[in-house]
mmCIF file of C-alpha atoms (C1' of nucleotides) in Angstrom:
data_model
loop_
_atom_site.group_PDB
_atom_site.id
_atom_site.type_symbol
_atom_site.label_atom_id
_atom_site.label_comp_id
_atom_site.label_asym_id
_atom_site.label_seq_id
_atom_site.Cartn_x
_atom_site.Cartn_y
_atom_site.Cartn_z
ATOM 1 C CA MET A 1 -8.521 -42.589 -17.040
ATOM 2 C CA SER A 2 -6.765 -41.523 -13.953
ATOM 3 C CA PRO A 3 -7.531 -38.075 -12.866
ATOM 4 C CA ALA A 4 -5.205 -35.415 -14.001
ATOM 5 C CA ARG A 5 -2.178 -35.440 -11.760
ATOM 6 C CA SER A 6 -1.402 -32.167 -9.977
ATOM 7 C CA ARG A 7 1.169 -30.126 -11.898
ATOM 8 C CA THR A 8 1.916 -27.762 -9.074
ATOM 9 C CA SER A 9 1.301 -27.160 -5.610
ATOM 10 C CA ASP A 10 0.041 -24.318 -3.187
ATOM 11 C CA GLU A 11 3.591 -23.891 -2.135
ATOM 12 C CA GLY A 12 4.878 -23.560 -5.613
ATOM 13 C CA ILE A 13 2.147 -21.017 -6.322
ATOM 14 C CA ILE A 14 2.912 -19.037 -3.249
ATOM 15 C CA ALA A 15 6.635 -19.095 -4.106
ATOM 16 C CA ALA A 16 5.906 -17.885 -7.561
ATOM 17 C CA ALA A 17 3.501 -14.936 -6.421
ATOM 18 C CA ARG A 18 6.178 -14.055 -3.606
ATOM 19 C CA GLY A 19 8.836 -13.931 -6.397
ATOM 20 C CA LEU A 20 6.788 -11.623 -8.572
ATOM 21 C CA LEU A 21 5.935 -9.483 -5.614
ATOM 22 C CA GLU A 22 9.565 -8.819 -4.730
ATOM 23 C CA GLU A 23 10.499 -8.351 -8.325
ATOM 24 C CA GLY A 24 7.801 -6.097 -9.734
ATOM 25 C CA GLY A 25 5.580 -4.972 -6.879
ATOM 26 C CA LEU A 26 1.988 -5.881 -6.191
ATOM 27 C CA GLU A 27 0.860 -5.011 -9.663
ATOM 28 C CA ALA A 28 3.167 -7.485 -11.245
ATOM 29 C CA VAL A 29 1.359 -10.278 -9.283
ATOM 30 C CA SER A 30 -1.183 -10.963 -11.699
ATOM 31 C CA MET A 31 -3.031 -14.243 -11.961
ATOM 32 C CA ALA A 32 -1.719 -14.671 -15.587
ATOM 33 C CA ALA A 33 1.883 -13.931 -14.480
ATOM 34 C CA ILE A 34 1.673 -16.636 -11.382
ATOM 35 C CA ALA A 35 0.229 -19.082 -13.831
ATOM 36 C CA GLU A 36 2.754 -18.860 -16.366
ATOM 37 C CA ARG A 37 5.379 -19.091 -13.990
ATOM 38 C CA VAL A 38 4.278 -22.237 -12.438
ATOM 39 C CA GLY A 39 3.399 -23.700 -15.836
ATOM 40 C CA ILE A 40 -0.397 -23.729 -15.731
ATOM 41 C CA ARG A 41 -3.301 -21.736 -17.009
ATOM 42 C CA PRO A 42 -4.955 -18.723 -14.901
ATOM 43 C CA PRO A 43 -8.113 -20.583 -14.369
ATOM 44 C CA SER A 44 -6.387 -23.477 -12.672
ATOM 45 C CA LEU A 45 -5.235 -21.280 -9.783
ATOM 46 C CA TYR A 46 -8.747 -21.199 -8.666
ATOM 47 C CA LYS A 47 -8.420 -24.871 -7.835
ATOM 48 C CA HIS A 48 -5.832 -24.008 -5.418
ATOM 49 C CA PHE A 49 -6.891 -20.581 -4.035
ATOM 50 C CA ALA A 50 -10.296 -19.036 -3.855
ATOM 51 C CA ASP A 51 -9.250 -15.739 -5.479
ATOM 52 C CA ARG A 52 -6.329 -13.330 -5.778
ATOM 53 C CA SER A 53 -6.784 -12.098 -2.233
ATOM 54 C CA ALA A 54 -6.640 -15.421 -0.713
ATOM 55 C CA LEU A 55 -3.398 -16.148 -2.804
ATOM 56 C CA LEU A 56 -1.872 -13.011 -1.572
ATOM 57 C CA GLY A 57 -2.988 -13.808 2.072
ATOM 58 C CA ALA A 58 -1.208 -17.016 1.712
ATOM 59 C CA VAL A 59 1.984 -15.026 0.523
ATOM 60 C CA VAL A 60 1.663 -12.575 3.343
ATOM 61 C CA THR A 61 1.159 -15.285 5.887
ATOM 62 C CA GLU A 62 4.398 -17.153 4.787
ATOM 63 C CA VAL A 63 6.250 -13.791 5.012
ATOM 64 C CA ALA A 64 4.992 -13.371 8.561
ATOM 65 C CA PHE A 65 6.146 -16.733 9.638
ATOM 66 C CA ASP A 66 9.673 -15.944 8.010
ATOM 67 C CA LEU A 67 9.794 -12.876 9.805
ATOM 68 C CA GLY A 68 9.001 -14.554 13.174
ATOM 69 C CA ARG A 69 11.904 -17.101 12.465
ATOM 70 C CA ALA A 70 14.293 -14.487 11.530
ATOM 71 C CA LEU A 71 13.448 -12.637 14.810
ATOM 72 C CA VAL A 72 13.677 -15.534 17.096
ATOM 73 C CA SER A 73 16.883 -16.595 15.621
ATOM 74 C CA ALA A 74 18.347 -13.217 16.038
ATOM 75 C CA VAL A 75 17.537 -12.934 19.611
ATOM 76 C CA GLU A 76 18.817 -16.499 20.141
ATOM 77 C CA ARG A 77 22.186 -15.519 18.619
ATOM 78 C CA SER A 78 22.364 -12.419 20.910
ATOM 79 C CA GLY A 79 23.308 -12.512 24.360
ATOM 80 C CA THR A 80 21.101 -12.638 27.563
ATOM 81 C CA ASP A 81 20.851 -8.971 28.533
ATOM 82 C CA GLY A 82 17.903 -7.059 27.633
ATOM 83 C CA PRO A 83 19.222 -4.227 25.649
ATOM 84 C CA GLY A 84 21.546 -6.629 23.598
ATOM 85 C CA ARG A 85 18.391 -8.779 22.847
ATOM 86 C CA LEU A 86 16.378 -5.549 21.787
ATOM 87 C CA ARG A 87 19.211 -4.263 19.542
ATOM 88 C CA ALA A 88 19.336 -7.683 17.848
ATOM 89 C CA LEU A 89 15.660 -7.831 17.371
ATOM 90 C CA ALA A 90 15.646 -4.254 15.870
ATOM 91 C CA ASP A 91 18.522 -4.907 13.667
ATOM 92 C CA ALA A 92 17.042 -8.114 12.271
ATOM 93 C CA TYR A 93 13.747 -6.483 11.710
ATOM 94 C CA ARG A 94 15.333 -3.821 9.679
ATOM 95 C CA ALA A 95 17.540 -6.258 7.561
ATOM 96 C CA PHE A 96 14.309 -8.414 7.006
ATOM 97 C CA VAL A 97 12.399 -5.423 5.655
ATOM 98 C CA LEU A 98 15.337 -3.936 3.380
ATOM 99 C CA ARG A 99 15.818 -7.607 2.113
ATOM 100 C CA SER A 100 12.095 -8.046 1.294
ATOM 101 C CA PRO A 101 10.709 -4.471 1.135
ATOM 102 C CA ARG A 102 7.446 -5.129 -0.894
ATOM 103 C CA ALA A 103 6.609 -8.217 1.034
ATOM 104 C CA ALA A 104 7.159 -6.416 4.233
ATOM 105 C CA ALA A 105 5.165 -3.452 3.116
ATOM 106 C CA LEU A 106 2.154 -6.018 2.871
ATOM 107 C CA LEU A 107 2.582 -7.023 6.397
ATOM 108 C CA PHE A 108 1.296 -3.968 8.367
ATOM 109 C CA ALA A 109 -0.182 -1.914 5.593
ATOM 110 C CA PRO A 110 -2.736 -3.938 3.756
ATOM 111 C CA ALA A 111 -2.632 -2.170 0.260
ATOM 112 C CA VAL A 112 -5.190 -4.744 -0.911
ATOM 113 C CA PRO A 113 -8.171 -5.208 1.422
ATOM 114 C CA GLY A 114 -8.666 -8.831 2.755
ATOM 115 C CA VAL A 115 -4.928 -9.641 2.449
ATOM 116 C CA ASP A 116 -3.973 -10.449 5.947
ATOM 117 C CA PRO A 117 -1.702 -12.792 7.599
ATOM 118 C CA THR A 118 -3.442 -15.774 9.625
ATOM 119 C CA PRO A 119 -3.686 -14.994 13.157
ATOM 120 C CA GLU A 120 -1.168 -17.791 13.858
ATOM 121 C CA ALA A 121 1.540 -16.082 11.628
ATOM 122 C CA ASN A 122 0.739 -12.806 13.206
ATOM 123 C CA ALA A 123 1.371 -14.245 16.566
ATOM 124 C CA ALA A 124 4.643 -16.054 15.353
ATOM 125 C CA ALA A 125 6.033 -12.578 14.251
ATOM 126 C CA ALA A 126 4.694 -10.756 17.330
ATOM 127 C CA ARG A 127 5.889 -13.190 19.927
ATOM 128 C CA PRO A 128 9.772 -12.578 20.018
ATOM 129 C CA VAL A 129 8.861 -8.907 20.235
ATOM 130 C CA LEU A 130 6.537 -9.161 23.128
ATOM 131 C CA GLU A 131 9.084 -11.697 24.958
ATOM 132 C CA VAL A 132 11.821 -9.098 24.649
ATOM 133 C CA ALA A 133 9.600 -6.094 25.574
ATOM 134 C CA ALA A 134 8.441 -7.985 28.721
ATOM 135 C CA ALA A 135 11.836 -8.789 29.679
ATOM 136 C CA LEU A 136 12.815 -5.082 29.422
ATOM 137 C CA ALA A 137 9.683 -3.166 30.587
ATOM 138 C CA GLY A 138 8.191 -5.693 32.875
ATOM 139 C CA PRO A 139 5.128 -7.829 32.071
ATOM 140 C CA GLU A 140 2.398 -5.379 32.645
ATOM 141 C CA ARG A 141 4.077 -2.752 30.430
ATOM 142 C CA ALA A 142 5.117 -5.412 27.731
ATOM 143 C CA LEU A 143 2.243 -4.723 25.439
ATOM 144 C CA ALA A 144 2.717 -0.775 25.328
ATOM 145 C CA ALA A 145 6.478 -1.334 24.981
ATOM 146 C CA ALA A 146 6.243 -3.757 22.061
ATOM 147 C CA ARG A 147 3.852 -1.528 20.390
ATOM 148 C CA VAL A 148 6.060 1.406 20.635
ATOM 149 C CA LEU A 149 9.043 -0.500 19.556
ATOM 150 C CA THR A 150 7.101 -2.221 16.465
ATOM 151 C CA ALA A 151 5.649 1.258 15.398
ATOM 152 C CA PHE A 152 9.103 2.753 15.406
ATOM 153 C CA ALA A 153 10.898 -0.164 13.580
ATOM 154 C CA HIS A 154 7.980 -0.488 11.060
ATOM 155 C CA GLY A 155 7.545 3.262 10.476
ATOM 156 C CA PHE A 156 11.377 3.837 10.038
ATOM 157 C CA THR A 157 11.962 0.880 7.804
ATOM 158 C CA SER A 158 8.937 1.451 5.654
ATOM 159 C CA MET A 159 9.676 5.055 5.119
ATOM 160 C CA GLU A 160 13.352 4.110 4.344
ATOM 161 C CA SER A 161 12.505 1.433 1.980
ATOM 162 C CA ALA A 162 9.962 3.728 0.201
ATOM 163 C CA GLY A 163 12.932 6.360 -0.243
ATOM 164 C CA ALA A 164 11.180 8.918 2.136
ATOM 165 C CA PHE A 165 14.580 10.067 3.693
ATOM 166 C CA ARG A 166 15.633 12.426 0.949
ATOM 167 C CA LEU A 167 17.394 15.103 2.934
ATOM 168 C CA GLY A 168 20.698 13.332 3.345
ATOM 169 C CA GLY A 169 22.300 12.527 6.702
ATOM 170 C CA ASP A 170 23.264 9.221 8.274
ATOM 171 C CA VAL A 171 20.092 7.068 7.971
ATOM 172 C CA ASP A 172 21.501 4.341 9.686
ATOM 173 C CA ALA A 173 22.585 6.376 12.689
ATOM 174 C CA ALA A 174 19.109 7.646 12.959
ATOM 175 C CA TYR A 175 17.792 4.162 13.446
ATOM 176 C CA GLN A 176 20.236 3.431 16.014
ATOM 177 C CA THR A 177 19.362 6.780 17.777
ATOM 178 C CA GLY A 178 15.840 5.905 17.787
ATOM 179 C CA ILE A 179 16.483 2.403 19.147
ATOM 180 C CA THR A 180 18.783 3.894 21.877
ATOM 181 C CA VAL A 181 16.161 6.398 23.030
ATOM 182 C CA LEU A 182 13.316 3.864 23.124
ATOM 183 C CA LEU A 183 15.540 1.455 24.937
ATOM 184 C CA ALA A 184 16.558 3.867 27.625
ATOM 185 C CA GLY A 185 12.964 5.146 28.098
ATOM 186 C CA LEU A 186 11.265 1.736 28.168
ATOM 187 C CA GLU A 187 13.542 -0.043 30.668
ATOM 188 C CA ARG A 188 11.741 -0.874 33.765
ATOM 189 C CA GLY A 189 10.799 2.050 35.816
ATOM 190 C CA ALA A 190 12.021 4.684 33.434
ATOM 191 C CA ALA A 191 8.833 5.917 32.255
ATOM 192 C CA ASP A 192 6.867 5.977 35.539
ATOM 193 C CA MET B 1 -18.258 27.233 -32.978
ATOM 194 C CA SER B 2 -16.618 28.272 -29.882
ATOM 195 C CA PRO B 3 -14.397 25.488 -28.432
ATOM 196 C CA ALA B 4 -15.995 23.263 -25.768
ATOM 197 C CA ARG B 5 -16.008 25.145 -22.449
ATOM 198 C CA SER B 6 -14.600 23.088 -19.633
ATOM 199 C CA ARG B 7 -17.111 21.226 -17.828
ATOM 200 C CA THR B 8 -14.714 20.576 -14.860
ATOM 201 C CA SER B 9 -11.483 21.496 -13.479
ATOM 202 C CA ASP B 10 -8.296 19.738 -12.075
ATOM 203 C CA GLU B 11 -9.287 20.793 -8.660
ATOM 204 C CA GLY B 12 -13.034 19.075 -9.195
ATOM 205 C CA ILE B 13 -11.142 15.879 -10.448
ATOM 206 C CA ILE B 14 -8.763 15.753 -7.579
ATOM 207 C CA ALA B 15 -11.575 16.173 -5.088
ATOM 208 C CA ALA B 16 -13.503 13.520 -6.564
ATOM 209 C CA ALA B 17 -10.695 11.038 -6.683
ATOM 210 C CA ARG B 18 -9.894 11.863 -3.021
ATOM 211 C CA GLY B 19 -13.299 11.358 -2.097
ATOM 212 C CA LEU B 20 -13.391 8.049 -3.792
ATOM 213 C CA LEU B 21 -10.155 7.076 -2.192
ATOM 214 C CA GLU B 22 -11.282 7.739 1.381
ATOM 215 C CA GLU B 23 -14.635 6.125 0.781
ATOM 216 C CA GLY B 24 -13.676 2.870 -0.880
ATOM 217 C CA GLY B 25 -9.762 2.653 -0.904
ATOM 218 C CA LEU B 26 -7.260 2.793 -3.797
ATOM 219 C CA GLU B 27 -9.125 0.264 -5.913
ATOM 220 C CA ALA B 28 -12.340 2.357 -6.050
ATOM 221 C CA VAL B 29 -10.473 5.215 -7.555
ATOM 222 C CA SER B 30 -10.832 4.074 -11.209
ATOM 223 C CA MET B 31 -10.968 6.443 -14.096
ATOM 224 C CA ALA B 32 -14.530 5.439 -14.643
ATOM 225 C CA ALA B 33 -15.502 6.366 -11.330
ATOM 226 C CA ILE B 34 -13.724 9.644 -11.079
ATOM 227 C CA ALA B 35 -15.168 10.623 -14.515
ATOM 228 C CA GLU B 36 -18.696 9.599 -13.472
ATOM 229 C CA ARG B 37 -18.457 11.793 -10.327
ATOM 230 C CA VAL B 38 -17.441 14.865 -12.287
ATOM 231 C CA GLY B 39 -19.796 14.322 -15.009
ATOM 232 C CA ILE B 40 -17.477 13.580 -17.845
ATOM 233 C CA ARG B 41 -16.421 10.525 -19.754
ATOM 234 C CA PRO B 42 -13.215 8.588 -18.888
ATOM 235 C CA PRO B 43 -11.173 9.666 -21.783
ATOM 236 C CA SER B 44 -11.645 13.218 -21.135
ATOM 237 C CA LEU B 45 -9.780 12.927 -17.846
ATOM 238 C CA TYR B 46 -6.553 12.508 -20.101
ATOM 239 C CA LYS B 47 -7.045 16.192 -21.146
ATOM 240 C CA HIS B 48 -6.512 17.081 -17.393
ATOM 241 C CA PHE B 49 -3.899 14.442 -16.220
ATOM 242 C CA ALA B 50 -1.377 12.392 -18.145
ATOM 243 C CA ASP B 51 -2.677 9.178 -16.605
ATOM 244 C CA ARG B 52 -3.869 7.620 -13.398
ATOM 245 C CA SER B 53 -0.526 7.823 -11.705
ATOM 246 C CA ALA B 54 -0.341 11.542 -12.279
ATOM 247 C CA LEU B 55 -3.850 12.045 -11.034
ATOM 248 C CA LEU B 56 -2.986 10.003 -7.889
ATOM 249 C CA GLY B 57 0.166 12.155 -7.533
ATOM 250 C CA ALA B 58 -1.997 15.342 -7.512
ATOM 251 C CA VAL B 59 -4.227 13.840 -4.861
ATOM 252 C CA VAL B 60 -1.207 12.857 -2.508
ATOM 253 C CA THR B 61 0.308 16.273 -3.050
ATOM 254 C CA GLU B 62 -3.007 17.893 -2.091
ATOM 255 C CA VAL B 63 -3.021 15.493 1.046
ATOM 256 C CA ALA B 64 0.667 16.514 2.006
ATOM 257 C CA PHE B 65 -0.165 20.277 1.851
ATOM 258 C CA ASP B 66 -3.179 19.573 3.889
ATOM 259 C CA LEU B 67 -1.052 17.806 6.520
ATOM 260 C CA GLY B 68 1.410 20.490 6.480
ATOM 261 C CA ARG B 69 -1.213 23.206 7.250
ATOM 262 C CA ALA B 70 -2.712 21.069 10.009
ATOM 263 C CA LEU B 71 0.547 20.599 11.738
ATOM 264 C CA VAL B 72 1.623 24.195 11.447
ATOM 265 C CA SER B 73 -1.678 25.221 12.860
ATOM 266 C CA ALA B 74 -1.440 22.680 15.713
ATOM 267 C CA VAL B 75 1.958 23.943 16.621
ATOM 268 C CA GLU B 76 0.831 27.589 16.565
ATOM 269 C CA ARG B 77 -2.161 26.822 18.887
ATOM 270 C CA SER B 78 0.222 25.203 21.315
ATOM 271 C CA GLY B 79 2.314 27.067 23.857
ATOM 272 C CA THR B 80 5.988 27.921 23.188
ATOM 273 C CA ASP B 81 7.661 25.174 25.270
ATOM 274 C CA GLY B 82 9.448 22.624 23.047
ATOM 275 C CA PRO B 83 7.720 19.626 24.670
ATOM 276 C CA GLY B 84 4.229 21.056 24.359
ATOM 277 C CA ARG B 85 4.865 21.710 20.734
ATOM 278 C CA LEU B 86 6.048 18.155 20.195
ATOM 279 C CA ARG B 87 2.972 16.821 21.749
ATOM 280 C CA ALA B 88 0.512 19.279 19.886
ATOM 281 C CA LEU B 89 2.447 17.905 16.533
ATOM 282 C CA ALA B 90 2.307 14.363 17.512
ATOM 283 C CA ASP B 91 -1.561 14.623 18.299
ATOM 284 C CA ALA B 92 -2.234 16.540 15.289
ATOM 285 C CA TYR B 93 -0.355 13.978 12.923
ATOM 286 C CA ARG B 94 -2.416 11.128 14.558
ATOM 287 C CA ALA B 95 -5.552 12.942 14.233
ATOM 288 C CA PHE B 96 -5.046 13.681 10.689
ATOM 289 C CA VAL B 97 -4.168 10.061 9.915
ATOM 290 C CA LEU B 98 -7.248 8.604 11.659
ATOM 291 C CA ARG B 99 -9.447 11.111 9.872
ATOM 292 C CA SER B 100 -8.015 10.269 6.430
ATOM 293 C CA PRO B 101 -6.363 6.971 6.719
ATOM 294 C CA ARG B 102 -6.319 5.893 3.280
ATOM 295 C CA ALA B 103 -4.852 9.213 2.007
ATOM 296 C CA ALA B 104 -2.409 9.196 4.744
ATOM 297 C CA ALA B 105 -1.333 5.676 3.860
ATOM 298 C CA LEU B 106 -0.435 6.922 0.403
ATOM 299 C CA LEU B 107 1.871 9.568 1.868
ATOM 300 C CA PHE B 108 4.811 7.508 2.963
ATOM 301 C CA ALA B 109 4.166 3.914 1.572
ATOM 302 C CA PRO B 110 3.577 4.347 -2.183
ATOM 303 C CA ALA B 111 1.098 1.388 -2.895
ATOM 304 C CA VAL B 112 1.107 2.491 -6.554
ATOM 305 C CA PRO B 113 4.690 3.186 -7.959
ATOM 306 C CA GLY B 114 5.102 6.748 -9.266
ATOM 307 C CA VAL B 115 2.515 8.269 -6.963
ATOM 308 C CA ASP B 116 4.391 10.725 -4.927
ATOM 309 C CA PRO B 117 3.674 14.146 -3.559
ATOM 310 C CA THR B 118 5.796 17.063 -5.159
ATOM 311 C CA PRO B 119 9.070 18.034 -3.420
ATOM 312 C CA GLU B 120 7.210 21.208 -2.337
ATOM 313 C CA ALA B 121 4.223 19.419 -0.769
ATOM 314 C CA ASN B 122 6.850 16.860 0.983
ATOM 315 C CA ALA B 123 8.680 19.982 2.318
ATOM 316 C CA ALA B 124 5.532 21.539 3.501
ATOM 317 C CA ALA B 125 4.572 18.585 5.537
ATOM 318 C CA ALA B 126 8.170 17.977 6.855
ATOM 319 C CA ARG B 127 8.878 21.648 7.827
ATOM 320 C CA PRO B 128 7.049 22.025 11.020
ATOM 321 C CA VAL B 129 8.443 18.583 12.220
ATOM 322 C CA LEU B 130 11.954 19.876 11.425
ATOM 323 C CA GLU B 131 11.391 23.015 13.308
ATOM 324 C CA VAL B 132 10.080 21.430 16.436
ATOM 325 C CA ALA B 133 12.807 18.915 16.374
ATOM 326 C CA ALA B 134 15.516 21.666 15.979
ATOM 327 C CA ALA B 135 14.024 23.346 18.893
ATOM 328 C CA LEU B 136 13.969 20.307 20.980
ATOM 329 C CA ALA B 137 17.280 18.391 20.070
ATOM 330 C CA GLY B 138 19.532 21.341 18.789
ATOM 331 C CA PRO B 139 20.101 22.077 15.048
ATOM 332 C CA GLU B 140 22.677 19.600 14.306
ATOM 333 C CA ARG B 141 20.459 16.788 15.658
ATOM 334 C CA ALA B 142 17.264 17.986 14.332
ATOM 335 C CA LEU B 143 17.390 15.780 11.170
ATOM 336 C CA ALA B 144 17.738 12.621 13.007
ATOM 337 C CA ALA B 145 15.226 13.573 15.760
ATOM 338 C CA ALA B 146 12.656 14.566 12.997
ATOM 339 C CA ARG B 147 13.237 11.167 11.391
ATOM 340 C CA VAL B 148 12.771 9.153 14.627
ATOM 341 C CA LEU B 149 9.721 11.064 15.468
ATOM 342 C CA THR B 150 8.179 10.816 11.954
ATOM 343 C CA ALA B 151 9.033 7.108 11.919
ATOM 344 C CA PHE B 152 7.280 6.525 15.312
ATOM 345 C CA ALA B 153 4.338 8.482 14.508
ATOM 346 C CA HIS B 154 3.841 7.283 10.925
ATOM 347 C CA GLY B 155 4.547 3.594 12.141
ATOM 348 C CA PHE B 156 2.096 3.795 15.064
ATOM 349 C CA THR B 157 -0.723 5.416 13.135
ATOM 350 C CA SER B 158 -0.394 3.375 9.988
ATOM 351 C CA MET B 159 -0.534 0.105 12.133
ATOM 352 C CA GLU B 160 -3.403 1.653 14.170
ATOM 353 C CA SER B 161 -5.488 2.434 11.119
ATOM 354 C CA ALA B 162 -4.772 -0.728 9.540
ATOM 355 C CA GLY B 163 -6.054 -2.565 12.549
ATOM 356 C CA ALA B 164 -2.786 -4.090 13.739
ATOM 357 C CA PHE B 165 -3.299 -3.621 17.309
ATOM 358 C CA ARG B 166 -5.539 -6.602 17.982
ATOM 359 C CA LEU B 167 -4.305 -7.541 21.381
ATOM 360 C CA GLY B 168 -6.445 -5.192 23.451
ATOM 361 C CA GLY B 169 -4.846 -2.731 25.773
ATOM 362 C CA ASP B 170 -4.962 0.897 25.800
ATOM 363 C CA VAL B 171 -3.842 1.898 22.127
ATOM 364 C CA ASP B 172 -4.050 5.718 23.094
ATOM 365 C CA ALA B 173 -1.803 5.374 26.215
ATOM 366 C CA ALA B 174 0.811 3.503 24.108
ATOM 367 C CA TYR B 175 0.923 6.302 21.696
ATOM 368 C CA GLN B 176 1.400 8.762 24.527
ATOM 369 C CA THR B 177 3.962 6.469 26.055
ATOM 370 C CA GLY B 178 5.969 6.510 22.838
ATOM 371 C CA ILE B 179 5.974 10.357 22.511
ATOM 372 C CA THR B 180 6.840 10.886 26.137
ATOM 373 C CA VAL B 181 9.863 8.302 25.753
ATOM 374 C CA LEU B 182 11.024 9.921 22.728
ATOM 375 C CA LEU B 183 10.621 13.469 23.923
ATOM 376 C CA ALA B 184 12.759 12.743 27.040
ATOM 377 C CA GLY B 185 15.275 11.061 25.103
ATOM 378 C CA LEU B 186 15.695 13.476 22.249
ATOM 379 C CA GLU B 187 15.685 16.534 24.389
ATOM 380 C CA ARG B 188 19.169 18.380 24.034
ATOM 381 C CA GLY B 189 22.029 16.463 25.457
ATOM 382 C CA ALA B 190 19.835 13.327 26.438
ATOM 383 C CA ALA B 191 21.355 11.088 24.036
ATOM 384 C CA ASP B 192 24.936 12.115 23.974
ATOM 385 C "C1'" DA C 1 -8.933 -34.321 -9.015
ATOM 386 C "C1'" DC C 2 -6.922 -31.053 -11.627
ATOM 387 C "C1'" DC C 3 -6.301 -28.760 -15.981
ATOM 388 C "C1'" DT C 4 -8.028 -26.140 -20.178
ATOM 389 C "C1'" DG C 5 -10.303 -22.748 -23.677
ATOM 390 C "C1'" DA C 6 -13.998 -19.668 -24.245
ATOM 391 C "C1'" DA C 7 -16.430 -16.099 -22.223
ATOM 392 C "C1'" DC C 8 -17.853 -12.104 -19.024
ATOM 393 C "C1'" DA C 9 -17.579 -7.674 -17.029
ATOM 394 C "C1'" DC C 10 -14.167 -4.591 -16.082
ATOM 395 C "C1'" DC C 11 -9.784 -1.839 -16.265
ATOM 396 C "C1'" DG C 12 -6.429 2.030 -18.014
ATOM 397 C "C1'" DT C 13 -5.395 4.140 -22.240
ATOM 398 C "C1'" DT C 14 -5.359 5.780 -27.370
ATOM 399 C "C1'" DC C 15 -7.319 8.033 -31.026
ATOM 400 C "C1'" DA C 16 -10.014 9.943 -34.711
ATOM 401 C "C1'" DA C 17 -14.014 12.696 -34.729
ATOM 402 C "C1'" DG C 18 -17.163 16.175 -32.960
ATOM 403 C "C1'" DT C 19 -18.146 21.117 -31.198
ATOM 404 C "C1'" DA D 1 -9.778 23.727 -25.989
ATOM 405 C "C1'" DC D 2 -12.221 20.237 -24.285
ATOM 406 C "C1'" DC D 3 -15.206 16.251 -24.615
ATOM 407 C "C1'" DT D 4 -17.010 11.993 -26.966
ATOM 408 C "C1'" DG D 5 -17.821 6.806 -28.844
ATOM 409 C "C1'" DA D 6 -15.196 3.221 -30.390
ATOM 410 C "C1'" DA D 7 -11.631 0.319 -29.784
ATOM 411 C "C1'" DC D 8 -7.179 -1.962 -27.797
ATOM 412 C "C1'" DA D 9 -4.834 -4.926 -24.624
ATOM 413 C "C1'" DC D 10 -5.295 -6.274 -20.328
ATOM 414 C "C1'" DC D 11 -7.288 -7.889 -15.776
ATOM 415 C "C1'" DG D 12 -9.689 -11.212 -12.343
ATOM 416 C "C1'" DT D 13 -13.126 -14.610 -12.552
ATOM 417 C "C1'" DT D 14 -16.680 -18.352 -14.085
ATOM 418 C "C1'" DC D 15 -17.945 -22.448 -16.158
ATOM 419 C "C1'" DA D 16 -18.661 -26.255 -19.134
ATOM 420 C "C1'" DA D 17 -15.868 -29.628 -21.062
ATOM 421 C "C1'" DG D 18 -11.817 -32.601 -20.971
ATOM 422 C "C1'" DT D 19 -8.663 -36.308 -18.800
#
DNA sequence: ACCTGAACACCGTTCAAGT
DNA sequence: ACCTGAACACCGTTCAAGT
């Protein structure tokens, strides 16, 4: 009679995959596990996404949008001075990565080829960083400043969440040191 | 009669796996592909390594030792002043990552759980960074300085090799800017 | 329009059997 | 001591058939 009513949604599938990713890493995100979690059979997933790469791409796109929102809201909650905004941004980024380490790891280091956020999602995550960098370093040096800041924050947090800091010491203080140094160096005129 | 003579070696297997990794990424490093490249059948690999994780661990251990050697030799070739040594270190690190991006990606961001360099290999790669950081920032701030430098270099180069810098601009100059800023900020006394 | 079971080629891994 | 073919459970994916 009537065509089979949809038993799930793209959003539900993405949420299931994202949950599996955070709980068990990328290898736990199998089509079978996703299907079971949303209550359908694995072949049905292909009516929603072209293949596993496309599905993971949708996951990482959602993650990028979430990150963008978290960064914007952190900047809004902070004051209006450049350094304070940058610190809020850096702290919010680190908090996001430590809260969702495996999703964050997929953002910049594509473990699976072809798994990328959409350009829109990428732009949404990059925009607050570029704005704060522009306010801090001036518009013509904003891009380089944003890259330096993002590289440090991404590098530090990815190493931290991968357990690479094994020699003791105060990891939190090292992050703040890096932000302080970059802040001082990147402020308008400082690196000329 | 005589027991079957070994047709391959651990080193040959590691080299085959590393070649496959650099050519086709982690998913190209299948037990079948490794076995074919060294001229044996897949089950025979388990007489040399416990499983795929252990084999990949041996690969990443070799990569870490190679990185350590490349960094030490770059520092030795550079002059004796702290800033020059740090620049040599940073440039050598970036060159290494851009030359072997997929192997380098495995060093700090374990895409496959349980795939880690041995502590010795890790120490060999970290030592030159710690030494230069100590000369630059003083012994008691060496660890934090080394972490900040490594985080930046790793973050920048991993993003660069993943193609994350899509907005144009001078990527090389941004790296040098970051090193310059960190150098100035981390020199003894600068961040007190 | 969406879901299903059956099937395909592949994967890592185990194991008894060969030399 | 090392290598092998056969087998196992799993994986992503396709497809004809159901509703």
